GROMACS .gro file of C-alpha atoms in nm:
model
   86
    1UNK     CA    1 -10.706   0.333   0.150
    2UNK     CA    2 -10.830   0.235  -0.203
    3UNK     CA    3 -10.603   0.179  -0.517
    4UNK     CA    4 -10.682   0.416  -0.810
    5UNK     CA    5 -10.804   0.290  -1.104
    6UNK     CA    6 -10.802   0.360  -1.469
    7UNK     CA    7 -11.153   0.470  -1.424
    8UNK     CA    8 -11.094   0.701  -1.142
    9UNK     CA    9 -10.783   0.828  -1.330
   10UNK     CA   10 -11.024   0.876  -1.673
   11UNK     CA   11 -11.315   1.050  -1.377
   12UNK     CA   12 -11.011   1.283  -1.278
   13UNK     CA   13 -10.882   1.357  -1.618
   14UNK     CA   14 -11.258   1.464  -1.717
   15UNK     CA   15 -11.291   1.665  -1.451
   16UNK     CA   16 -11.000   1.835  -1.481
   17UNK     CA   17 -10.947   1.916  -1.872
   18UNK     CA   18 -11.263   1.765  -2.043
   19UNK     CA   19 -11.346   1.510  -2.227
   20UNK     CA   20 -11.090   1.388  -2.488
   21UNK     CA   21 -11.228   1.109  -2.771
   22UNK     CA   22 -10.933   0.866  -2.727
   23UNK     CA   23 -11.032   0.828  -2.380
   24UNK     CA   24 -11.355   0.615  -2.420
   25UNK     CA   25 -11.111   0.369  -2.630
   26UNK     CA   26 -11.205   0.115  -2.362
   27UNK     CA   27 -10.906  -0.116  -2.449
   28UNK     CA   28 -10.667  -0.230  -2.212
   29UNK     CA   29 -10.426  -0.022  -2.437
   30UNK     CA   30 -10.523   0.247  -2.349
   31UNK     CA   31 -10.282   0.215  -2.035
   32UNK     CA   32  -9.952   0.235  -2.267
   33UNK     CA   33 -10.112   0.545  -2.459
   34UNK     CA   34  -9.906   0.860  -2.358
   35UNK     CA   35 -10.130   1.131  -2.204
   36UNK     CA   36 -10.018   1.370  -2.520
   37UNK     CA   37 -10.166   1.139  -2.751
   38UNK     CA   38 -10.473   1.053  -2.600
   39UNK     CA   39 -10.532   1.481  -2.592
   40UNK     CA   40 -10.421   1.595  -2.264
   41UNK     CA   41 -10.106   1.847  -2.239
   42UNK     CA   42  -9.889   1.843  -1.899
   43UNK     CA   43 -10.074   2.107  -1.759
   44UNK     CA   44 -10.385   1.883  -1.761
   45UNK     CA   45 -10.163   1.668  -1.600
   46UNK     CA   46 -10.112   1.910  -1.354
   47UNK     CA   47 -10.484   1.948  -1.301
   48UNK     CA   48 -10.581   1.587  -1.311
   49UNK     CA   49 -10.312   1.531  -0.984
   50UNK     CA   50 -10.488   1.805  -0.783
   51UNK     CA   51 -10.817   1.600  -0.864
   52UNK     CA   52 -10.612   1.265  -0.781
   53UNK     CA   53 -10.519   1.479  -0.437
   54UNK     CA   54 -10.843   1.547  -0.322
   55UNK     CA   55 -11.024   1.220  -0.415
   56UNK     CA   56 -10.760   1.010  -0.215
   57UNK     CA   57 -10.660   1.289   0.067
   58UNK     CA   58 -10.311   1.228  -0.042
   59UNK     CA   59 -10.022   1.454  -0.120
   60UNK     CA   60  -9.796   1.414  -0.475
   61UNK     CA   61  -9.529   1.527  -0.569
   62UNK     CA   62  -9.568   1.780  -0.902
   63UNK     CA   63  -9.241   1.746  -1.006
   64UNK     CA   64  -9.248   1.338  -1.035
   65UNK     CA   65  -9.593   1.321  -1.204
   66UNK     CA   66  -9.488   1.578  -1.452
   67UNK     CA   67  -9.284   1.336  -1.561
   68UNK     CA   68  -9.564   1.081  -1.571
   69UNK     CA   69  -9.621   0.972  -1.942
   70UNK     CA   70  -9.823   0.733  -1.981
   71UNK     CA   71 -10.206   0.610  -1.743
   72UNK     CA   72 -10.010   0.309  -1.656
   73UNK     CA   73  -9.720   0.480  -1.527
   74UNK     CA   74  -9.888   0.764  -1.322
   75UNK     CA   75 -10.140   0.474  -1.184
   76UNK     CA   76  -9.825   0.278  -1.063
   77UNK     CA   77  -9.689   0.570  -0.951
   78UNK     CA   78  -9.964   0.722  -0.776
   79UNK     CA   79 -10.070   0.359  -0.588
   80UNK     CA   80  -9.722   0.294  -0.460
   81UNK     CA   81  -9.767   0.640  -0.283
   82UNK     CA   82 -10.072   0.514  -0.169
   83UNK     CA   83  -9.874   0.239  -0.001
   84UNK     CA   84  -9.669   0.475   0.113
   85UNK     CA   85  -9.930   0.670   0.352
   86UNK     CA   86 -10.067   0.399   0.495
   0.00000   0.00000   0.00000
């Protein structure tokens, strides 16, 4: 099964709450920028997982990617599960 990546993870956000500006920063920084400041609230959060769910036919846990703050952490997160289902 495929890793996700920052660009399926920015696909998913989109898709889930819209477009936010601070998204098409294109830096590597971007990673370390908490979803709150780049524009999305935890129930986009919420949304963007569902969209996460369906792309990779996986199941997460809401509770633990709630607590997800930052693209970095929910990617590490979400590809260790990944590792997990295999």
């Amino acid at each position: 099964m495929k890793e996700l990546t920052l660009d399926d993870l920015k696909g998913a956000l989109r898709a889930a709450a819209g477009e936010a500006e601070t998204l098409e920063d294109g830096s590597a920084d971007l990673l370390e920028v908490p979803f709150s400041e780049l524009g999305y609230d935890s129930l986009a959060v919420m949304e963007t997982t569902a969209q996460v769910e369906r792309m990779l036919g996986i199941e997460l846990p809401e509770e633990e990617t709630a607590e997800l703050k930052t693209p970095r952490e929910y990617l590490e997160f979400v590809n260790a599960r990944i590792g997990e289902t295999v």
